[in-house]
Amino acid sequence: QVQLVESGGGLVQPGGSLRLSCAASGAALDNLHIGWFRQAPGKEREGVACIRIRDGVTVYADSMEGRFTISRNNAKDTVYLQINSLKPEDTAFYYCAAERYGSSCVFLRYSGMDYYGKGTLVTVSS
């Protein structure tokens, strides 16, 4: 069983930056894929990015490339999502989720993941 805890959300002004963290614990993490997803008010959940823990290979949603960077610190069992040039439309709950084999993560399919965090709220407003 893998537990995921997100942190780092908060209120930030447009144009600012934020780094979200997803701390993973439980079973061995080497074979996991971990993804970031978000859900804005009144909108469907969408995938942001996925990373394979073993070697750091990443996948991004087309609309997320450029301002979003997913990374991992294996020593800390933590995956990060760096968000730059924040816009009001980035306001959302951000969730991390983990998957053993990656078949859902690489396609950023939230429903196919195996383990889920509870999310952290990012609010972009002046």
Short mmCIF file of N, CA, C and O in Angstrom, two decimals:
data_model
loop_
_atom_site.label_atom_id
_atom_site.label_comp_id
_atom_site.label_asym_id
_atom_site.label_seq_id
_atom_site.Cartn_x
_atom_site.Cartn_y
_atom_site.Cartn_z
N GLN A 1 0.84 -1.19 0.00
CA GLN A 1 0.00 0.00 0.00
C GLN A 1 0.88 1.24 0.00
O GLN A 1 1.85 1.31 0.74
N VAL A 2 0.54 2.17 -0.84
CA VAL A 2 1.30 3.42 -0.96
C VAL A 2 0.44 4.57 -0.46
O VAL A 2 -0.72 4.70 -0.83
N GLN A 3 1.02 5.39 0.39
CA GLN A 3 0.33 6.59 0.86
C GLN A 3 0.97 7.81 0.18
O GLN A 3 2.19 7.89 0.05
N LEU A 4 0.12 8.72 -0.22
CA LEU A 4 0.58 9.93 -0.90
C LEU A 4 0.03 11.15 -0.17
O LEU A 4 -1.16 11.21 0.13
N VAL A 5 0.89 12.10 0.08
CA VAL A 5 0.46 13.33 0.76
C VAL A 5 1.00 14.52 -0.02
O VAL A 5 2.22 14.69 -0.16
N GLU A 6 0.08 15.35 -0.49
CA GLU A 6 0.47 16.55 -1.22
C GLU A 6 0.64 17.72 -0.26
O GLU A 6 -0.02 17.79 0.78
N SER A 7 1.50 18.64 -0.64
CA SER A 7 1.66 19.88 0.11
C SER A 7 2.19 20.95 -0.83
O SER A 7 2.59 20.67 -1.95
N GLY A 8 2.17 22.19 -0.33
CA GLY A 8 2.75 23.28 -1.11
C GLY A 8 1.75 24.19 -1.77
O GLY A 8 2.13 25.21 -2.37
N GLY A 9 0.47 23.85 -1.68
CA GLY A 9 -0.52 24.72 -2.27
C GLY A 9 -0.71 25.99 -1.45
O GLY A 9 -0.18 26.13 -0.36
N GLY A 10 -1.45 26.91 -2.01
CA GLY A 10 -1.71 28.16 -1.31
C GLY A 10 -2.17 29.23 -2.26
O GLY A 10 -2.49 28.96 -3.43
N LEU A 11 -2.18 30.44 -1.76
CA LEU A 11 -2.58 31.60 -2.56
C LEU A 11 -1.34 32.25 -3.15
O LEU A 11 -0.38 32.55 -2.43
N VAL A 12 -1.36 32.47 -4.43
CA VAL A 12 -0.23 33.08 -5.12
C VAL A 12 -0.75 34.08 -6.14
O VAL A 12 -1.83 33.89 -6.72
N GLN A 13 0.01 35.12 -6.36
CA GLN A 13 -0.40 36.14 -7.32
C GLN A 13 -0.11 35.68 -8.76
O GLN A 13 0.81 34.89 -8.99
N PRO A 14 -0.87 36.18 -9.69
CA PRO A 14 -0.59 35.86 -11.10
C PRO A 14 0.85 36.21 -11.46
O PRO A 14 1.38 37.25 -11.03
N GLY A 15 1.47 35.32 -12.21
CA GLY A 15 2.87 35.50 -12.57
C GLY A 15 3.84 34.87 -11.61
O GLY A 15 5.04 34.75 -11.92
N GLY A 16 3.35 34.47 -10.47
CA GLY A 16 4.21 33.85 -9.47
C GLY A 16 4.50 32.39 -9.77
O GLY A 16 4.05 31.84 -10.78
N SER A 17 5.24 31.78 -8.87
CA SER A 17 5.62 30.37 -9.00
C SER A 17 5.28 29.62 -7.72
O SER A 17 5.16 30.21 -6.65
N LEU A 18 5.16 28.32 -7.88
CA LEU A 18 4.83 27.47 -6.75
C LEU A 18 5.45 26.11 -7.00
O LEU A 18 5.53 25.65 -8.15
N ARG A 19 5.88 25.45 -5.94
CA ARG A 19 6.34 24.08 -6.07
C ARG A 19 5.51 23.20 -5.15
O ARG A 19 5.51 23.37 -3.93
N LEU A 20 4.80 22.28 -5.75
CA LEU A 20 4.01 21.32 -5.01
C LEU A 20 4.84 20.08 -4.75
O LEU A 20 5.66 19.68 -5.57
N SER A 21 4.58 19.45 -3.61
CA SER A 21 5.28 18.24 -3.25
C SER A 21 4.29 17.10 -3.06
O SER A 21 3.17 17.31 -2.58
N CYS A 22 4.72 15.91 -3.42
CA CYS A 22 3.94 14.69 -3.21
C CYS A 22 4.87 13.71 -2.49
O CYS A 22 5.77 13.15 -3.11
N ALA A 23 4.64 13.54 -1.20
CA ALA A 23 5.46 12.63 -0.42
C ALA A 23 4.85 11.24 -0.44
O ALA A 23 3.67 11.07 -0.10
N ALA A 24 5.63 10.26 -0.83
CA ALA A 24 5.15 8.89 -0.96
C ALA A 24 5.76 8.02 0.12
O ALA A 24 6.92 8.19 0.48
N SER A 25 4.98 7.10 0.64
CA SER A 25 5.47 6.17 1.64
C SER A 25 4.71 4.86 1.50
O SER A 25 3.68 4.79 0.82
N GLY A 26 5.23 3.82 2.14
CA GLY A 26 4.57 2.52 2.08
C GLY A 26 5.45 1.51 1.40
O GLY A 26 6.57 1.29 1.81
N ALA A 27 4.95 0.94 0.35
CA ALA A 27 5.70 -0.11 -0.34
C ALA A 27 6.86 0.48 -1.13
O ALA A 27 7.02 1.68 -1.22
N ALA A 28 7.66 -0.41 -1.72
CA ALA A 28 8.80 0.03 -2.52
C ALA A 28 8.33 0.92 -3.66
O ALA A 28 7.35 0.61 -4.34
N LEU A 29 9.04 2.00 -3.84
CA LEU A 29 8.58 3.03 -4.78
C LEU A 29 9.26 2.95 -6.14
O LEU A 29 8.85 3.63 -7.08
N ASP A 30 10.30 2.13 -6.26
CA ASP A 30 11.11 2.14 -7.48
C ASP A 30 10.31 1.85 -8.74
O ASP A 30 10.64 2.35 -9.80
N ASN A 31 9.28 1.05 -8.63
CA ASN A 31 8.54 0.66 -9.83
C ASN A 31 7.30 1.51 -10.08
O ASN A 31 6.48 1.17 -10.93
N LEU A 32 7.19 2.58 -9.33
CA LEU A 32 6.00 3.41 -9.47
C LEU A 32 6.14 4.44 -10.57
O LEU A 32 7.23 4.91 -10.89
N HIS A 33 5.00 4.78 -11.11
CA HIS A 33 4.83 6.01 -11.87
C HIS A 33 3.97 6.93 -11.00
O HIS A 33 2.98 6.48 -10.42
N ILE A 34 4.35 8.18 -10.91
CA ILE A 34 3.55 9.12 -10.13
C ILE A 34 3.15 10.29 -11.02
O ILE A 34 3.99 10.83 -11.75
N GLY A 35 1.90 10.62 -10.96
CA GLY A 35 1.38 11.69 -11.80
C GLY A 35 0.75 12.81 -10.99
O GLY A 35 0.35 12.62 -9.85
N TRP A 36 0.71 13.96 -11.61
CA TRP A 36 -0.02 15.11 -11.06
C TRP A 36 -1.24 15.37 -11.92
O TRP A 36 -1.15 15.35 -13.17
N PHE A 37 -2.33 15.63 -11.25
CA PHE A 37 -3.60 15.93 -11.90
C PHE A 37 -4.19 17.15 -11.22
O PHE A 37 -3.83 17.49 -10.10
N ARG A 38 -5.12 17.80 -11.89
CA ARG A 38 -5.75 18.94 -11.24
C ARG A 38 -7.21 19.01 -11.62
O ARG A 38 -7.63 18.50 -12.68
N GLN A 39 -7.99 19.64 -10.76
CA GLN A 39 -9.40 19.84 -11.03
C GLN A 39 -9.78 21.24 -10.60
O GLN A 39 -9.72 21.58 -9.40
N ALA A 40 -10.15 22.04 -11.57
CA ALA A 40 -10.59 23.41 -11.31
C ALA A 40 -12.07 23.41 -10.96
O ALA A 40 -12.81 22.48 -11.34
N PRO A 41 -12.53 24.43 -10.27
CA PRO A 41 -13.95 24.50 -9.92
C PRO A 41 -14.84 24.41 -11.14
O PRO A 41 -14.64 25.14 -12.12
N GLY A 42 -15.77 23.50 -11.10
CA GLY A 42 -16.72 23.36 -12.19
C GLY A 42 -16.19 22.68 -13.43
O GLY A 42 -16.87 22.64 -14.45
N LYS A 43 -14.98 22.16 -13.35
CA LYS A 43 -14.37 21.52 -14.53
C LYS A 43 -13.99 20.09 -14.22
O LYS A 43 -13.90 19.69 -13.07
N GLU A 44 -13.76 19.35 -15.28
CA GLU A 44 -13.33 17.98 -15.10
C GLU A 44 -11.85 17.92 -14.69
O GLU A 44 -11.07 18.82 -14.98
N ARG A 45 -11.51 16.83 -14.03
CA ARG A 45 -10.12 16.63 -13.66
C ARG A 45 -9.29 16.41 -14.92
O ARG A 45 -9.72 15.75 -15.86
N GLU A 46 -8.09 16.97 -14.93
CA GLU A 46 -7.21 16.80 -16.09
C GLU A 46 -5.81 16.42 -15.64
O GLU A 46 -5.37 16.75 -14.54
N GLY A 47 -5.14 15.70 -16.50
CA GLY A 47 -3.77 15.31 -16.20
C GLY A 47 -2.79 16.42 -16.49
O GLY A 47 -2.99 17.21 -17.41
N VAL A 48 -1.75 16.48 -15.67
CA VAL A 48 -0.73 17.49 -15.85
C VAL A 48 0.57 16.85 -16.33
O VAL A 48 1.07 17.19 -17.40
N ALA A 49 1.08 15.90 -15.55
CA ALA A 49 2.35 15.27 -15.90
C ALA A 49 2.50 13.97 -15.13
O ALA A 49 1.85 13.75 -14.12
N CYS A 50 3.39 13.13 -15.64
CA CYS A 50 3.68 11.84 -15.01
C CYS A 50 5.18 11.62 -15.05
O CYS A 50 5.85 12.03 -16.00
N ILE A 51 5.70 10.96 -14.02
CA ILE A 51 7.12 10.65 -13.98
C ILE A 51 7.31 9.21 -13.54
O ILE A 51 6.61 8.71 -12.67
N ARG A 52 8.24 8.52 -14.21
CA ARG A 52 8.61 7.17 -13.80
C ARG A 52 9.73 7.27 -12.78
O ARG A 52 10.78 7.85 -13.05
N ILE A 53 9.48 6.77 -11.59
CA ILE A 53 10.40 6.97 -10.48
C ILE A 53 11.77 6.37 -10.77
O ILE A 53 12.79 6.94 -10.44
N ARG A 54 11.78 5.22 -11.42
CA ARG A 54 13.04 4.49 -11.62
C ARG A 54 14.07 5.30 -12.36
O ARG A 54 15.24 5.31 -11.98
N ASP A 55 13.66 5.99 -13.42
CA ASP A 55 14.65 6.68 -14.23
C ASP A 55 14.31 8.13 -14.54
O ASP A 55 15.05 8.80 -15.25
N GLY A 56 13.18 8.61 -14.00
CA GLY A 56 12.86 10.02 -14.17
C GLY A 56 12.27 10.38 -15.51
O GLY A 56 12.13 11.58 -15.81
N VAL A 57 11.91 9.40 -16.33
CA VAL A 57 11.27 9.71 -17.61
C VAL A 57 9.93 10.38 -17.35
O VAL A 57 9.17 9.96 -16.48
N THR A 58 9.64 11.43 -18.10
CA THR A 58 8.45 12.23 -17.85
C THR A 58 7.52 12.30 -19.06
O THR A 58 7.96 12.14 -20.21
N VAL A 59 6.27 12.54 -18.77
CA VAL A 59 5.25 12.78 -19.79
C VAL A 59 4.45 13.99 -19.34
O VAL A 59 4.14 14.13 -18.15
N TYR A 60 4.14 14.86 -20.27
CA TYR A 60 3.33 16.04 -19.97
C TYR A 60 2.11 16.09 -20.86
O TYR A 60 2.15 15.71 -22.02
N ALA A 61 1.04 16.63 -20.31
CA ALA A 61 -0.09 16.98 -21.16
C ALA A 61 0.36 18.09 -22.11
O ALA A 61 1.14 18.96 -21.73
N ASP A 62 -0.14 18.04 -23.32
CA ASP A 62 0.29 19.03 -24.33
C ASP A 62 0.13 20.45 -23.83
O ASP A 62 0.97 21.32 -24.07
N SER A 63 -0.97 20.70 -23.16
CA SER A 63 -1.27 22.07 -22.72
C SER A 63 -0.44 22.49 -21.52
O SER A 63 -0.46 23.66 -21.13
N MET A 64 0.28 21.55 -20.91
CA MET A 64 1.02 21.83 -19.68
C MET A 64 2.51 22.00 -19.92
O MET A 64 3.25 22.36 -19.00
N GLU A 65 2.98 21.69 -21.10
CA GLU A 65 4.41 21.80 -21.33
C GLU A 65 4.83 23.25 -21.34
O GLU A 65 4.16 24.12 -21.87
N GLY A 66 5.96 23.50 -20.70
CA GLY A 66 6.49 24.84 -20.68
C GLY A 66 6.46 25.46 -19.30
O GLY A 66 7.49 25.88 -18.78
N ARG A 67 5.31 25.53 -18.69
CA ARG A 67 5.20 26.16 -17.37
C ARG A 67 5.22 25.17 -16.22
O ARG A 67 5.41 25.57 -15.07
N PHE A 68 5.04 23.90 -16.52
CA PHE A 68 4.97 22.87 -15.49
C PHE A 68 6.18 21.95 -15.63
O PHE A 68 6.53 21.54 -16.73
N THR A 69 6.78 21.62 -14.49
CA THR A 69 7.91 20.70 -14.49
C THR A 69 7.73 19.69 -13.37
O THR A 69 7.60 20.08 -12.20
N ILE A 70 7.72 18.43 -13.74
CA ILE A 70 7.63 17.37 -12.75
C ILE A 70 9.03 16.81 -12.53
O ILE A 70 9.81 16.66 -13.46
N SER A 71 9.34 16.52 -11.28
CA SER A 71 10.65 15.98 -10.94
C SER A 71 10.51 15.11 -9.71
O SER A 71 9.48 15.10 -9.06
N ARG A 72 11.59 14.36 -9.41
CA ARG A 72 11.52 13.53 -8.22
C ARG A 72 12.83 13.59 -7.47
O ARG A 72 13.88 13.82 -8.04
N ASN A 73 12.73 13.36 -6.18
CA ASN A 73 13.89 13.22 -5.31
C ASN A 73 13.76 11.84 -4.67
O ASN A 73 13.00 11.66 -3.72
N ASN A 74 14.46 10.89 -5.23
CA ASN A 74 14.29 9.51 -4.76
C ASN A 74 14.72 9.33 -3.32
O ASN A 74 14.15 8.53 -2.58
N ALA A 75 15.71 10.09 -2.90
CA ALA A 75 16.17 9.96 -1.52
C ALA A 75 15.10 10.39 -0.53
O ALA A 75 15.06 9.90 0.60
N LYS A 76 14.24 11.29 -0.97
CA LYS A 76 13.19 11.78 -0.09
C LYS A 76 11.84 11.18 -0.42
O LYS A 76 10.83 11.53 0.20
N ASP A 77 11.82 10.28 -1.42
CA ASP A 77 10.54 9.67 -1.84
C ASP A 77 9.50 10.75 -2.12
O ASP A 77 8.34 10.64 -1.68
N THR A 78 9.92 11.75 -2.82
CA THR A 78 9.04 12.88 -3.09
C THR A 78 9.07 13.25 -4.57
O THR A 78 10.12 13.22 -5.20
N VAL A 79 7.90 13.55 -5.07
CA VAL A 79 7.76 14.04 -6.43
C VAL A 79 7.27 15.48 -6.36
O VAL A 79 6.40 15.81 -5.55
N TYR A 80 7.83 16.31 -7.21
CA TYR A 80 7.50 17.73 -7.19
C TYR A 80 6.80 18.15 -8.48
O TYR A 80 6.98 17.53 -9.53
N LEU A 81 6.03 19.20 -8.37
CA LEU A 81 5.48 19.85 -9.55
C LEU A 81 5.78 21.34 -9.42
O LEU A 81 5.22 22.01 -8.54
N GLN A 82 6.67 21.80 -10.24
CA GLN A 82 7.00 23.22 -10.27
C GLN A 82 6.08 23.91 -11.28
O GLN A 82 5.97 23.44 -12.43
N ILE A 83 5.43 24.96 -10.85
CA ILE A 83 4.53 25.70 -11.74
C ILE A 83 5.01 27.15 -11.79
O ILE A 83 5.09 27.82 -10.76
N ASN A 84 5.32 27.61 -12.97
CA ASN A 84 5.80 28.98 -13.16
C ASN A 84 4.75 29.80 -13.91
O ASN A 84 3.84 29.26 -14.54
N SER A 85 4.92 31.11 -13.83
CA SER A 85 4.03 32.04 -14.54
C SER A 85 2.57 31.69 -14.31
O SER A 85 1.78 31.54 -15.26
N LEU A 86 2.22 31.55 -13.06
CA LEU A 86 0.87 31.12 -12.71
C LEU A 86 -0.18 32.08 -13.23
O LEU A 86 0.00 33.31 -13.22
N LYS A 87 -1.28 31.49 -13.66
CA LYS A 87 -2.42 32.24 -14.18
C LYS A 87 -3.65 31.94 -13.34
O LYS A 87 -3.74 30.86 -12.73
N PRO A 88 -4.61 32.83 -13.33
CA PRO A 88 -5.84 32.56 -12.57
C PRO A 88 -6.48 31.23 -12.97
O PRO A 88 -7.07 30.55 -12.12
N GLU A 89 -6.37 30.86 -14.22
CA GLU A 89 -6.98 29.60 -14.66
C GLU A 89 -6.23 28.37 -14.16
O GLU A 89 -6.68 27.24 -14.37
N ASP A 90 -5.11 28.56 -13.51
CA ASP A 90 -4.42 27.45 -12.86
C ASP A 90 -5.01 27.14 -11.50
O ASP A 90 -4.62 26.16 -10.86
N THR A 91 -5.92 27.96 -11.04
CA THR A 91 -6.58 27.71 -9.76
C THR A 91 -7.30 26.37 -9.81
O THR A 91 -8.14 26.14 -10.68
N ALA A 92 -6.95 25.49 -8.88
CA ALA A 92 -7.49 24.14 -8.89
C ALA A 92 -6.99 23.38 -7.67
O ALA A 92 -6.03 23.80 -7.01
N PHE A 93 -7.64 22.27 -7.40
CA PHE A 93 -7.05 21.28 -6.52
C PHE A 93 -6.07 20.45 -7.34
O PHE A 93 -6.39 20.01 -8.44
N TYR A 94 -4.89 20.29 -6.81
CA TYR A 94 -3.86 19.49 -7.46
C TYR A 94 -3.68 18.20 -6.67
O TYR A 94 -3.48 18.22 -5.45
N TYR A 95 -3.73 17.09 -7.39
CA TYR A 95 -3.65 15.79 -6.79
C TYR A 95 -2.45 15.02 -7.36
O TYR A 95 -2.16 15.12 -8.56
N CYS A 96 -1.82 14.23 -6.51
CA CYS A 96 -0.87 13.27 -7.06
C CYS A 96 -1.47 11.88 -6.91
O CYS A 96 -2.31 11.63 -6.05
N ALA A 97 -1.05 11.02 -7.79
CA ALA A 97 -1.54 9.65 -7.80
C ALA A 97 -0.41 8.75 -8.29
O ALA A 97 0.45 9.18 -9.07
N ALA A 98 -0.42 7.51 -7.85
CA ALA A 98 0.65 6.58 -8.19
C ALA A 98 0.09 5.34 -8.85
O ALA A 98 -1.04 4.92 -8.57
N GLU A 99 0.91 4.76 -9.69
CA GLU A 99 0.52 3.56 -10.40
C GLU A 99 1.72 2.64 -10.48
O GLU A 99 2.84 3.06 -10.68
N ARG A 100 1.45 1.33 -10.37
CA ARG A 100 2.54 0.36 -10.39
C ARG A 100 3.17 0.22 -11.76
O ARG A 100 4.38 0.21 -11.89
N TYR A 101 2.41 0.13 -12.81
CA TYR A 101 2.96 -0.25 -14.10
C TYR A 101 2.95 0.86 -15.14
O TYR A 101 3.54 0.70 -16.19
N GLY A 102 2.28 1.95 -14.87
CA GLY A 102 2.40 3.12 -15.73
C GLY A 102 1.45 3.19 -16.90
O GLY A 102 1.47 4.18 -17.63
N SER A 103 0.61 2.18 -17.10
CA SER A 103 -0.23 2.20 -18.30
C SER A 103 -1.25 3.32 -18.27
O SER A 103 -1.70 3.79 -19.31
N SER A 104 -1.65 3.75 -17.10
CA SER A 104 -2.58 4.88 -17.00
C SER A 104 -1.83 6.19 -16.86
O SER A 104 -2.21 7.21 -17.43
N CYS A 105 -0.76 6.16 -16.08
CA CYS A 105 -0.03 7.39 -15.82
C CYS A 105 0.51 8.00 -17.10
O CYS A 105 0.40 9.21 -17.31
N VAL A 106 1.07 7.19 -17.97
CA VAL A 106 1.67 7.74 -19.19
C VAL A 106 0.63 8.38 -20.10
O VAL A 106 0.96 9.21 -20.94
N PHE A 107 -0.63 7.98 -19.94
CA PHE A 107 -1.71 8.61 -20.69
C PHE A 107 -2.49 9.59 -19.83
O PHE A 107 -3.54 10.09 -20.23
N LEU A 108 -1.98 9.82 -18.63
CA LEU A 108 -2.57 10.79 -17.69
C LEU A 108 -4.05 10.49 -17.43
O LEU A 108 -4.89 11.40 -17.40
N ARG A 109 -4.33 9.21 -17.22
CA ARG A 109 -5.69 8.77 -16.89
C ARG A 109 -5.80 8.60 -15.39
O ARG A 109 -5.32 7.62 -14.82
N TYR A 110 -6.43 9.54 -14.75
CA TYR A 110 -6.55 9.55 -13.30
C TYR A 110 -7.28 8.32 -12.79
O TYR A 110 -6.87 7.71 -11.79
N SER A 111 -8.32 7.91 -13.46
CA SER A 111 -9.16 6.83 -12.95
C SER A 111 -8.43 5.49 -12.94
O SER A 111 -8.83 4.58 -12.21
N GLY A 112 -7.37 5.36 -13.70
CA GLY A 112 -6.65 4.11 -13.76
C GLY A 112 -5.49 4.00 -12.79
O GLY A 112 -4.82 2.97 -12.75
N MET A 113 -5.26 5.03 -12.00
CA MET A 113 -4.15 4.99 -11.06
C MET A 113 -4.50 4.08 -9.89
O MET A 113 -5.67 3.76 -9.64
N ASP A 114 -3.48 3.66 -9.16
CA ASP A 114 -3.69 2.71 -8.07
C ASP A 114 -3.83 3.37 -6.70
O ASP A 114 -4.50 2.84 -5.82
N TYR A 115 -3.16 4.47 -6.51
CA TYR A 115 -3.14 5.14 -5.20
C TYR A 115 -3.32 6.64 -5.41
O TYR A 115 -2.82 7.19 -6.39
N TYR A 116 -3.99 7.26 -4.45
CA TYR A 116 -4.36 8.65 -4.62
C TYR A 116 -4.06 9.47 -3.37
O TYR A 116 -4.26 8.99 -2.24
N GLY A 117 -3.61 10.70 -3.57
CA GLY A 117 -3.52 11.65 -2.49
C GLY A 117 -4.81 12.44 -2.37
O GLY A 117 -5.70 12.33 -3.22
N LYS A 118 -4.90 13.24 -1.33
CA LYS A 118 -6.14 13.97 -1.08
C LYS A 118 -6.15 15.34 -1.72
O LYS A 118 -7.19 16.00 -1.73
N GLY A 119 -5.03 15.79 -2.21
CA GLY A 119 -4.99 17.04 -2.94
C GLY A 119 -4.53 18.23 -2.13
O GLY A 119 -4.55 18.23 -0.91
N THR A 120 -4.09 19.24 -2.86
CA THR A 120 -3.71 20.52 -2.26
C THR A 120 -4.25 21.63 -3.15
O THR A 120 -4.22 21.52 -4.38
N LEU A 121 -4.77 22.67 -2.54
CA LEU A 121 -5.45 23.72 -3.29
C LEU A 121 -4.47 24.82 -3.68
O LEU A 121 -3.74 25.35 -2.83
N VAL A 122 -4.48 25.15 -4.95
CA VAL A 122 -3.72 26.28 -5.47
C VAL A 122 -4.70 27.34 -5.93
O VAL A 122 -5.58 27.06 -6.75
N THR A 123 -4.55 28.52 -5.40
CA THR A 123 -5.40 29.65 -5.78
C THR A 123 -4.53 30.76 -6.34
O THR A 123 -3.61 31.22 -5.66
N VAL A 124 -4.81 31.14 -7.56
CA VAL A 124 -4.04 32.20 -8.21
C VAL A 124 -4.93 33.42 -8.33
O VAL A 124 -5.90 33.43 -9.08
N SER A 125 -4.60 34.44 -7.57
CA SER A 125 -5.44 35.63 -7.53
C SER A 125 -4.63 36.80 -7.02
O SER A 125 -3.72 36.66 -6.20
N SER A 126 -4.99 37.98 -7.50
CA SER A 126 -4.35 39.19 -7.00
C SER A 126 -5.18 39.80 -5.89
O SER A 126 -4.81 40.83 -5.33
#
